[in-house]
Coordinates of C-alpha atoms and ligand atoms in Angstrom, one line a residue:
Chain A
M296 CA -0.3 0.1 0.0
G297 CA 1.0 3.2 -1.3
N298 CA 0.9 7.1 0.4
R299 CA -2.4 8.6 0.1
I300 CA -2.5 11.7 -2.1
T301 CA -5.1 14.0 -2.6
I302 CA -5.5 15.5 -6.4
P303 CA -8.1 18.1 -6.3
F304 CA -9.3 17.9 -10.6
G305 CA -10.5 21.7 -10.9
S306 CA -12.4 24.0 -10.4
Q307 CA -10.6 24.8 -13.3
H308 CA -8.7 22.3 -15.0
V309 CA -6.8 22.2 -18.7
A310 CA -9.1 19.4 -19.5
L311 CA -12.1 20.6 -18.4
P312 CA -12.8 24.7 -18.5
E313 CA -15.7 24.4 -16.6
P314 CA -16.2 24.7 -12.4
I315 CA -16.4 21.5 -11.2
R316 CA -14.5 20.4 -8.6
F317 CA -13.6 16.4 -7.9
V318 CA -11.0 15.6 -5.3
F319 CA -9.2 12.5 -5.5
Q320 CA -7.9 10.5 -2.5
T321 CA -5.1 8.1 -4.5
E322 CA -3.0 5.7 -3.8
N323 CA -0.1 4.4 -5.9
E324 CA -2.4 6.2 -9.6
K325 CA -5.5 4.3 -7.8
I326 CA -8.2 6.2 -6.8
V327 CA -9.8 5.4 -3.9
D328 CA -12.2 8.1 -2.6
V329 CA -13.5 11.1 -4.1
E330 CA -15.8 14.1 -3.7
V331 CA -17.3 16.0 -6.2
D332 CA -18.4 19.7 -6.0
V333 CA -20.8 21.5 -8.2
G334 CA -21.8 24.5 -7.1
Y335 CA -19.4 27.2 -8.3
V336 CA -21.7 29.1 -11.1
H337 CA -25.3 29.2 -9.5
R338 CA -27.0 31.8 -11.1
G339 CA -30.4 31.5 -9.8
I340 CA -32.4 31.3 -12.9
E341 CA -35.4 29.2 -11.8
K342 CA -35.7 31.5 -9.0
A343 CA -35.9 34.6 -11.6
C344 CA -38.3 33.1 -13.7
M345 CA -40.3 32.5 -10.8
T346 CA -40.5 35.9 -9.3
K347 CA -39.4 38.7 -12.3
F348 CA -40.4 37.6 -15.8
K349 CA -43.7 36.9 -17.3
Y350 CA -44.3 33.0 -18.7
T351 CA -44.1 34.4 -22.1
Q352 CA -40.6 35.7 -21.3
V353 CA -39.1 32.9 -19.6
G354 CA -38.3 30.7 -22.8
Y355 CA -35.9 33.3 -23.6
V356 CA -34.8 33.3 -20.3
V357 CA -34.3 29.8 -20.0
A358 CA -32.5 29.7 -23.3
R359 CA -29.8 31.4 -21.3
V360 CA -29.2 28.2 -19.2
C361 CA -26.4 27.2 -21.7
G362 CA -25.3 28.2 -24.5
L363 CA -25.0 24.5 -26.4
C364 CA -28.6 23.2 -25.8
A365 CA -29.9 26.7 -25.7
I366 CA -32.8 25.3 -27.9
S367 CA -33.2 22.2 -26.0
H368 CA -34.1 24.5 -22.9
T369 CA -36.6 26.7 -25.0
L370 CA -38.0 23.6 -26.0
G371 CA -38.8 22.0 -22.9
Y372 CA -40.6 25.2 -21.6
V373 CA -42.1 26.0 -24.5
T374 CA -43.6 22.8 -24.9
A375 CA -44.8 22.1 -21.3
V376 CA -46.6 25.7 -21.6
E377 CA -48.6 24.5 -24.8
R378 CA -49.4 21.1 -23.0
L379 CA -50.2 23.5 -20.1
M380 CA -52.5 25.8 -22.0
E381 CA -54.0 23.3 -24.7
I382 CA -52.3 24.9 -27.4
E383 CA -52.2 23.2 -31.3
V384 CA -48.8 24.0 -32.5
P385 CA -48.9 24.4 -36.5
K386 CA -47.3 21.1 -38.1
K387 CA -44.9 23.4 -39.9
A388 CA -43.5 24.7 -36.6
L389 CA -43.3 21.1 -35.3
Y390 CA -41.1 20.3 -38.3
L391 CA -38.9 23.7 -37.8
R392 CA -38.4 23.0 -34.6
L393 CA -37.5 19.3 -34.9
L394 CA -34.7 20.8 -38.0
V395 CA -33.3 23.5 -35.0
S396 CA -32.8 20.7 -32.4
E397 CA -31.5 18.4 -34.8
L398 CA -28.7 20.4 -35.8
D399 CA -28.3 21.5 -32.5
R400 CA -27.6 18.2 -31.4
V401 CA -25.2 17.8 -34.5
H402 CA -23.5 20.6 -33.6
S403 CA -23.2 19.8 -29.6
H404 CA -21.9 15.8 -30.2
L405 CA -19.4 17.5 -32.8
L406 CA -18.3 19.6 -29.8
A407 CA -18.1 16.8 -27.7
M408 CA -16.4 14.4 -29.8
G409 CA -13.6 16.9 -30.9
H410 CA -13.3 17.8 -27.1
L411 CA -12.8 13.9 -26.2
A412 CA -10.2 14.0 -29.2
E413 CA -8.1 16.8 -27.5
V414 CA -7.9 15.1 -24.4
A415 CA -6.7 12.2 -25.5
G416 CA -3.9 14.3 -26.5
Y417 CA -5.1 14.2 -30.5
E418 CA -4.7 18.0 -31.4
N419 CA -5.3 17.3 -35.3
L420 CA -8.7 15.4 -34.7
F421 CA -9.8 18.1 -32.5
M422 CA -9.2 20.6 -35.0
H423 CA -10.8 19.0 -37.9
T424 CA -13.6 18.4 -35.9
F425 CA -14.2 21.8 -34.9
R426 CA -13.8 23.2 -38.1
D427 CA -16.4 20.6 -39.1
R428 CA -18.5 22.0 -36.0
E429 CA -18.0 25.3 -37.9
L430 CA -20.4 24.6 -40.9
V431 CA -23.5 23.6 -38.6
M432 CA -22.9 26.8 -37.0
E433 CA -23.3 28.9 -40.0
L434 CA -26.5 27.0 -40.7
Q435 CA -27.9 27.7 -37.5
E436 CA -27.5 31.0 -37.7
L437 CA -29.0 30.8 -41.4
V438 CA -32.1 29.3 -39.8
T439 CA -32.3 31.3 -36.6
G440 CA -30.7 34.3 -37.2
N441 CA -27.6 34.0 -34.2
R442 CA -24.7 31.8 -33.5
I443 CA -25.5 30.9 -30.0
Q444 CA -28.4 32.4 -28.4
F445 CA -30.8 31.4 -30.9
D446 CA -34.4 32.3 -29.7
Y447 CA -36.4 30.0 -32.4
A448 CA -39.0 28.4 -30.5
T449 CA -41.5 30.7 -28.6
V450 CA -45.1 29.7 -26.9
G451 CA -47.3 29.0 -29.8
G452 CA -45.0 27.9 -32.5
V453 CA -41.5 29.5 -33.8
N454 CA -40.3 32.7 -34.5
R455 CA -39.2 32.6 -38.2
D456 CA -40.1 30.9 -41.8
L457 CA -37.6 28.9 -43.5
S458 CA -37.1 31.1 -46.9
L459 CA -36.4 29.2 -50.4
E460 CA -32.9 30.6 -50.2
V461 CA -32.1 29.2 -46.8
E462 CA -33.6 25.9 -47.7
R463 CA -31.5 25.5 -51.0
E464 CA -28.6 26.9 -48.9
L465 CA -28.8 24.3 -46.4
R466 CA -29.5 21.2 -48.2
E467 CA -26.2 22.2 -49.7
K468 CA -24.3 22.5 -46.9
L469 CA -25.6 19.6 -44.9
K470 CA -24.5 17.5 -47.7
D471 CA -20.8 19.0 -47.2
L472 CA -21.9 18.3 -43.9
Q473 CA -22.7 14.9 -44.1
E474 CA -19.6 14.1 -46.3
R475 CA -17.2 15.6 -43.6
C476 CA -19.5 13.5 -40.7
L477 CA -18.9 10.4 -42.8
W478 CA -14.9 10.9 -42.7
L479 CA -14.8 12.1 -38.5
K480 CA -16.8 8.8 -37.9
D481 CA -14.6 7.1 -40.1
V482 CA -11.0 8.3 -38.4
F483 CA -13.2 7.5 -34.9
E484 CA -13.9 4.4 -35.6
N485 CA -11.1 3.1 -36.8
D486 CA -8.0 5.0 -35.3
Y487 CA -5.6 2.7 -33.8
T488 CA -4.2 4.9 -31.3
I489 CA -8.1 6.2 -30.0
K490 CA -9.1 2.3 -29.5
L491 CA -6.0 1.7 -27.3
R492 CA -6.5 4.7 -25.3
W493 CA -10.3 4.4 -24.9
K494 CA -11.5 0.9 -25.5
G495 CA -12.1 -0.3 -22.1
I496 CA -12.0 2.2 -20.2
G497 CA -14.6 4.0 -17.6
V498 CA -16.8 1.1 -18.6
I499 CA -20.4 1.8 -17.0
T500 CA -22.3 -2.1 -17.0
P501 CA -25.8 -2.1 -18.0
E502 CA -26.9 -2.6 -14.3
M503 CA -24.6 0.3 -13.2
A504 CA -26.5 2.3 -16.0
R505 CA -29.9 1.2 -14.7
E506 CA -29.3 1.4 -11.0
L507 CA -27.7 5.0 -11.1
N508 CA -30.5 6.3 -13.7
V509 CA -27.8 7.2 -16.6
V510 CA -28.7 9.5 -19.7
G511 CA -28.0 10.4 -22.8
P512 CA -25.6 8.9 -25.2
P513 CA -23.7 7.1 -22.1
A514 CA -26.7 5.3 -21.1
R515 CA -27.0 4.5 -24.3
A516 CA -23.7 3.1 -25.0
S517 CA -24.1 1.0 -22.4
G518 CA -26.8 -0.9 -24.4
L519 CA -29.8 1.1 -22.0
A520 CA -32.3 1.7 -24.8
T521 CA -33.9 4.9 -23.2
D522 CA -34.1 8.1 -25.0
A523 CA -37.1 10.8 -24.6
R524 CA -37.5 11.2 -28.0
N525 CA -38.5 7.7 -28.6
E526 CA -40.6 7.6 -25.5
F527 CA -41.8 10.9 -25.1
N528 CA -44.0 12.3 -28.1
Y529 CA -43.1 16.2 -28.2
L530 CA -42.1 16.4 -31.8
P531 CA -42.6 14.1 -34.8
F532 CA -39.6 12.1 -34.6
K533 CA -40.9 8.9 -35.9
E534 CA -42.3 10.6 -39.1
V535 CA -38.5 11.5 -40.3
G536 CA -36.7 8.6 -39.8
Y537 CA -35.5 8.5 -36.2
K538 CA -33.6 5.7 -34.7
L539 CA -32.3 4.5 -31.9
I540 CA -28.8 3.9 -31.5
T541 CA -27.4 1.6 -28.7
M542 CA -24.0 -0.2 -28.2
K543 CA -22.9 -2.7 -25.6
D544 CA -19.7 -1.8 -24.1
G545 CA -20.4 1.3 -22.2
D546 CA -16.8 2.5 -22.5
I547 CA -15.4 6.1 -23.6
Y548 CA -14.8 4.6 -27.0
A549 CA -18.4 3.1 -27.0
R550 CA -19.6 6.6 -25.6
N551 CA -18.1 8.2 -28.9
M552 CA -19.2 6.1 -31.2
V553 CA -23.0 6.8 -29.9
R554 CA -22.6 10.3 -31.0
A555 CA -21.1 10.0 -34.3
E556 CA -24.1 7.2 -35.2
E557 CA -26.9 9.8 -33.6
T558 CA -25.1 12.6 -35.8
L559 CA -25.4 10.9 -39.1
N560 CA -28.9 9.9 -37.9
S561 CA -29.8 13.5 -37.1
L562 CA -28.4 14.9 -40.3
E563 CA -30.5 12.1 -42.0
M564 CA -33.8 13.4 -40.3
I565 CA -32.9 16.8 -41.1
F566 CA -32.7 15.6 -44.7
N567 CA -36.1 13.6 -44.8
L568 CA -37.9 16.3 -42.6
L569 CA -36.8 19.5 -45.7
D570 CA -38.6 16.8 -48.1
G571 CA -41.7 16.7 -46.3
M572 CA -41.9 20.2 -45.0
P573 CA -45.9 20.8 -44.5
E574 CA -47.1 24.1 -45.7
G575 CA -49.1 26.4 -43.2
D576 CA -48.4 28.5 -40.6
I577 CA -45.8 28.9 -38.1
K578 CA -47.1 30.4 -35.1
V579 CA -50.7 30.8 -33.5
P580 CA -51.8 33.4 -31.4
V581 CA -51.9 32.6 -27.7
K582 CA -54.3 33.8 -25.5
G583 CA -55.0 32.8 -21.3
L584 CA -52.9 32.0 -18.7
P585 CA -51.2 28.7 -17.6
E586 CA -53.0 26.7 -14.4
G587 CA -52.2 23.7 -13.4
E588 CA -49.1 21.7 -13.7
A589 CA -47.2 20.3 -16.1
F590 CA -43.9 18.4 -17.0
V591 CA -42.2 17.7 -19.9
R592 CA -39.2 15.2 -20.9
I593 CA -37.1 16.5 -23.8
E594 CA -34.0 14.8 -25.2
A595 CA -31.5 17.6 -25.0
P596 CA -27.7 16.9 -27.1
R597 CA -26.7 15.3 -23.2
G598 CA -29.5 13.4 -22.1
E599 CA -32.9 13.8 -20.9
L600 CA -33.5 17.1 -19.6
F601 CA -37.0 17.6 -17.3
Y602 CA -39.4 20.6 -17.3
Y603 CA -41.8 21.0 -14.2
L604 CA -43.8 24.0 -14.4
K605 CA -46.5 25.0 -12.5
G606 CA -49.6 28.0 -12.7
S607 CA -52.3 29.4 -11.3
K608 CA -53.5 31.8 -13.8
K609 CA -51.2 34.3 -12.9
L610 CA -48.6 36.2 -15.5
I611 CA -46.0 34.6 -13.3
L612 CA -45.8 30.9 -12.8
D613 CA -45.6 29.5 -9.5
R614 CA -42.6 27.2 -9.8
L615 CA -40.3 26.0 -12.4
R616 CA -38.0 23.6 -12.6
I617 CA -35.5 22.3 -14.5
K618 CA -33.4 18.6 -13.9
V619 CA -30.6 18.6 -16.9
P620 CA -28.6 16.0 -18.1
T621 CA -25.6 16.3 -16.6
F622 CA -26.7 16.0 -12.9
S623 CA -28.1 13.0 -13.5
N624 CA -24.8 11.8 -14.8
I625 CA -22.7 12.8 -11.9
P626 CA -24.1 9.9 -9.2
V627 CA -22.6 7.3 -12.1
M628 CA -19.3 9.2 -12.7
K629 CA -18.2 9.3 -8.9
E630 CA -19.0 5.7 -8.7
L631 CA -16.7 5.1 -12.1
F632 CA -13.5 6.8 -10.6
I633 CA -13.2 5.0 -7.8
G634 CA -10.3 2.1 -8.8
M635 CA -9.4 3.8 -11.9
D636 CA -6.1 4.8 -12.8
Y637 CA -5.7 8.7 -12.2
A638 CA -4.4 9.1 -15.9
D639 CA -8.0 8.5 -17.0
V640 CA -9.8 10.7 -15.3
P641 CA -10.0 13.5 -18.1
A642 CA -10.6 11.4 -21.0
T643 CA -13.9 9.8 -18.6
V644 CA -15.0 13.2 -17.6
I645 CA -15.2 14.3 -21.1
S646 CA -17.0 11.5 -22.1
F647 CA -20.1 12.2 -20.4
D648 CA -19.9 15.9 -21.7
P649 CA -20.5 17.3 -18.9
C650 CA -22.2 21.0 -18.7
L651 CA -21.6 22.8 -15.4
S652 CA -23.7 26.0 -16.4
C653 CA -26.7 24.0 -16.9
T654 CA -26.3 21.8 -13.5
A655 CA -26.3 24.8 -11.2
R656 CA -28.0 27.1 -13.4
Chain B
M122 CA 5.0 8.0 -45.7
K123 CA 5.1 9.4 -49.5
D124 CA 0.9 9.8 -49.3
M125 CA 1.7 11.5 -45.8
F126 CA 4.1 14.0 -47.5
I127 CA 2.4 15.0 -51.1
E128 CA -0.8 15.8 -48.4
S129 CA 1.9 17.9 -46.1
L130 CA 2.9 19.6 -49.5
K131 CA -1.0 20.1 -50.8
N132 CA -1.7 21.6 -47.4
L133 CA 0.7 24.3 -47.9
F134 CA -1.0 25.8 -50.7
K135 CA -4.3 25.2 -49.9
K136 CA -6.8 27.7 -48.9
P137 CA -7.0 27.8 -45.0
A138 CA -10.5 27.0 -43.1
T139 CA -10.5 30.4 -41.0
H140 CA -10.8 33.8 -42.1
Q141 CA -7.7 35.9 -42.4
Y142 CA -9.2 38.6 -40.3
P143 CA -8.1 41.9 -39.7
F144 CA -6.7 41.6 -43.5
E145 CA -10.4 40.4 -44.7
P146 CA -13.3 41.3 -43.0
S147 CA -15.3 38.3 -41.5
P148 CA -18.6 38.0 -44.3
P149 CA -21.4 39.9 -42.9
P150 CA -23.9 37.2 -41.6
P151 CA -27.2 37.4 -44.3
N152 CA -30.5 37.5 -41.9
Y153 CA -28.7 38.3 -38.6
R154 CA -30.4 39.3 -35.6
G155 CA -29.6 42.5 -35.2
N156 CA -30.1 45.9 -33.5
I157 CA -33.8 47.6 -33.0
V158 CA -34.9 50.7 -34.9
Y159 CA -37.6 52.8 -34.1
K160 CA -39.7 54.9 -35.9
K161 CA -41.0 58.1 -34.0
E162 CA -43.5 58.6 -36.3
L163 CA -45.8 55.7 -36.7
C164 CA -45.9 55.0 -33.2
I165 CA -48.8 55.0 -30.8
F166 CA -47.2 54.8 -27.9
C167 CA -49.3 51.8 -26.9
T168 CA -46.3 50.7 -24.8
K169 CA -46.9 47.0 -25.8
C170 CA -42.8 46.6 -26.9
E171 CA -42.1 48.0 -23.4
L172 CA -44.4 45.0 -21.9
V173 CA -42.8 42.1 -23.9
C174 CA -39.1 42.9 -23.8
P175 CA -37.6 40.3 -21.6
P176 CA -34.4 42.0 -20.6
G177 CA -36.5 45.4 -20.3
A178 CA -34.4 47.0 -22.9
I179 CA -36.9 49.2 -24.0
R180 CA -38.2 51.8 -21.7
F181 CA -40.7 54.7 -22.0
T182 CA -40.1 57.5 -20.0
Y183 CA -43.2 60.1 -19.3
N184 CA -43.3 63.9 -19.4
E185 CA -44.9 66.3 -17.9
D186 CA -47.2 66.7 -20.8
G187 CA -48.3 63.0 -20.9
S188 CA -46.2 62.5 -24.3
R189 CA -44.0 59.4 -23.9
E190 CA -40.3 59.2 -24.9
F191 CA -39.0 55.7 -26.1
H192 CA -34.9 54.6 -25.0
Y193 CA -33.6 51.4 -26.6
N194 CA -30.3 49.9 -24.9
P195 CA -28.6 48.1 -27.7
Y196 CA -26.4 46.6 -25.3
L197 CA -28.9 45.0 -23.2
C198 CA -31.0 43.7 -26.1
I199 CA -30.8 39.9 -26.3
Y200 CA -32.2 40.7 -30.5
C201 CA -34.9 38.2 -29.8
G202 CA -37.7 40.3 -31.9
E203 CA -40.6 40.1 -29.5
C204 CA -41.0 43.9 -29.3
V205 CA -41.0 43.6 -33.2
R206 CA -43.8 41.0 -33.3
A207 CA -45.9 42.8 -30.5
C208 CA -45.8 46.1 -32.0
P209 CA -49.4 46.6 -33.6
K210 CA -48.2 49.5 -36.0
A211 CA -46.2 47.5 -38.9
G212 CA -42.7 49.4 -39.8
C213 CA -42.1 51.2 -36.4
L214 CA -40.0 48.9 -34.8
I215 CA -37.8 47.0 -37.2
Q216 CA -35.1 44.9 -36.4
V217 CA -32.1 45.3 -39.0
E218 CA -28.7 43.3 -39.8
E219 CA -26.5 45.3 -38.0
M220 CA -24.8 44.9 -34.7
A221 CA -24.2 47.9 -32.0
P222 CA -21.2 49.6 -32.1
P223 CA -17.9 48.3 -30.0
A224 CA -19.3 49.9 -26.5
T225 CA -17.4 52.9 -25.6
E226 CA -18.3 55.2 -22.0
E227 CA -19.7 58.1 -23.8
E228 CA -21.9 56.1 -26.0
I229 CA -23.4 54.0 -23.7
P230 CA -27.0 55.3 -22.6
N231 CA -27.3 55.9 -18.8
W232 CA -29.2 52.9 -18.6
D233 CA -29.7 53.0 -14.6
E234 CA -31.0 57.0 -15.1
I235 CA -33.1 56.1 -17.3
E236 CA -34.7 53.1 -15.5
K237 CA -34.9 55.1 -12.5
E238 CA -36.7 57.8 -14.7
A239 CA -39.3 55.5 -16.7
E240 CA -40.4 54.2 -13.4
E241 CA -41.0 57.7 -11.1
S242 CA -42.2 59.5 -14.4
K243 CA -44.9 56.8 -15.0
K244 CA -45.9 56.9 -11.1
R245 CA -46.2 60.8 -11.6
W246 CA -48.0 60.5 -14.6
L247 CA -50.1 58.2 -13.3
K248 CA -50.9 60.5 -10.3
A249 CA -51.8 63.3 -12.4
R250 CA -54.4 61.4 -14.6
K251 CA -56.3 59.9 -11.4
K252 CA -56.8 63.5 -9.7
P253 CA -59.1 64.8 -12.2
Q254 CA -61.2 61.6 -12.4
A255 CA -61.7 61.3 -8.8
K256 CA -62.8 65.3 -8.6
K257 CA -65.4 64.0 -11.0
S258 CA -67.2 61.3 -9.3
Ligands
SF4_1894 S1 -35.4 42.6 -29.9 FE1 -36.3 41.4 -27.7 S2 -34.4 42.0 -26.2 FE2 -34.4 43.7 -28.3 S3 -35.9 45.3 -27.9 FE3 -37.1 43.9 -28.5 S4 -37.9 42.5 -27.4 FE4 -36.4 43.5 -26.0
SF4_1895 S1 -45.5 48.8 -29.7 FE1 -45.1 49.7 -31.4 S2 -46.5 51.5 -31.4 FE2 -46.7 50.2 -29.2 S3 -45.3 51.6 -28.4 FE3 -44.0 50.4 -28.9 S4 -43.3 51.0 -31.0 FE4 -44.9 52.0 -30.5

C-alpha cells in the first residue's frame, strides 16, 4: 500500500474549463475516494423565472441556462406551457423545431467528440472536428439568425420561417457536412491510437446504468434503450426516420461512437424533414394564462432534460423546475472513478460531455 | 510516408479554413438578428413593446404633458425580436442586420438613470391622471 495523495481536479482544469471540482484520494495512481462539488456558478435562474419574468418571457430566460443546448431548454419550456394551456401548435412549426433541435444535436455532439479527441492528445482531429462544427454553426445562424442564443421557439410556434434561399443553402451545406461527418466517424472508429486509449476505459455496465439512472449517450452506450425522443411524444421524430442507437461496451469508445452515429442519424432526419416540410402557419396566437401543472421530457444532446412547471392563472409562474442531463450523470461518474487510474480521469469526465452551466443554473 | 509527404505539400498551398481576419473582414451574415430601429412618426405609444421585452431593453419615460419618449439599449437587447412581433403598427419597430457598435464610455446610454426616470415619471403621470377623475366622481 502506497502513500495516500489528495489530488484536486478543478474547479478549473486544462481538460475541462468548467467549474466542477473533484477531489481525488489516490494510492499509487489508483483512485480510492472522490468528492464532487458542482455549485460554483449558481445563477438563480429558476428563482428569477418565478419572480421577475412573465411566463411568455421565460422561454428567452431559460435559453440562457446553457449556450450549447439553448434550443433544447426553450423547447422544453414552450412544450410544457403548450401542454398546460392546450395550445395546438401548427405542424410546420413542429417540423421547424425539429430541424433546429437536430442541428443543435449535431453541433453539440461534434463539440463533444472534438473535445474528447483533444484530451486524448489528438490535437489534429480536434481541429478537424471543430472546423466541421463551424459548418453547423453557420447553418444554425442561417435558420435562426444567431450563432449561439438561438431564441427560435416561442409559446405557440416558432419565430422565423424558412425561406427558399435558406432551404437551398441548407441542403447544399448539409451534403458537405454529411460527407465530413462520415469521414470523422471513420477516423474515430478505426484509428488505432484512439482504440488503445479508449477501449475498456471507464466502463459503465448496464446494471450500473440502470441503477444510477444514467441518461443520454452514456446510457445508450451501455445498452440501455432510453431516449426521450423515443419515449415522449414532443416532436414528430418517428415521421422523419428516427433510429434508436445503442451499443454494448459502455466504455469511452462506445460513448463516442454513439455520438458519431447519432450525428449521422440527425443529418438523415434533417434531409427527410426538409423533403416533407408541411405547408401552413408557423405560429398561433396565445390567449389565456397557464393553470395547473405540467412536465415535459426532452432529449437534449447530453441526455434527458426535464421541465416541470406550475401556474395558477397568473402572469408569473408559481414554480419552474429544470433537471438537466449532467446532473443525472454525476452519481455514476463518482462511482466510476473509484478504482480507476488517475491518468484516465480527464478522458472519462469529458466522455460524459458534462455541462456545468446547466447543472448549476 | 510518401502519401503523408504529398498531403503535407498539398496542405501548404490550400486555402486556410479560417478567415484572415484583420486583412479580410469576416463576412456579414445574411438574416442576422441585429439592432432594433424605432420610427417615432408611426408609434402610437401603446407600450406593448416595453411590456414584452424580456431584459427590459425598451423603456418609456413620461413627460409632464403626458407625451412619452422611447429609449432603447442595444447593449441590453438580446435581439429576440419579440417587440417587433408585438408592435401593432407595422414598420414602427424593425430589426436590422446591424450589430451594436463596440461600447465606449460616452456611447452607452445611462440606463440606470433612464430606468429610474421611467419608473418615477410613470408614477407621476398616473397620479396626475387620477386626480381629475377623482374630482369628477
Ligand atoms: S429584440 Fe427582444 S430584447 Fe431587444 S428590444 Fe426587442 S423585445 Fe427587447
Ligand atoms: S409597440 Fe410599437 S406602437 Fe406600441 S409603443 Fe411600441 S413601438 Fe410604439
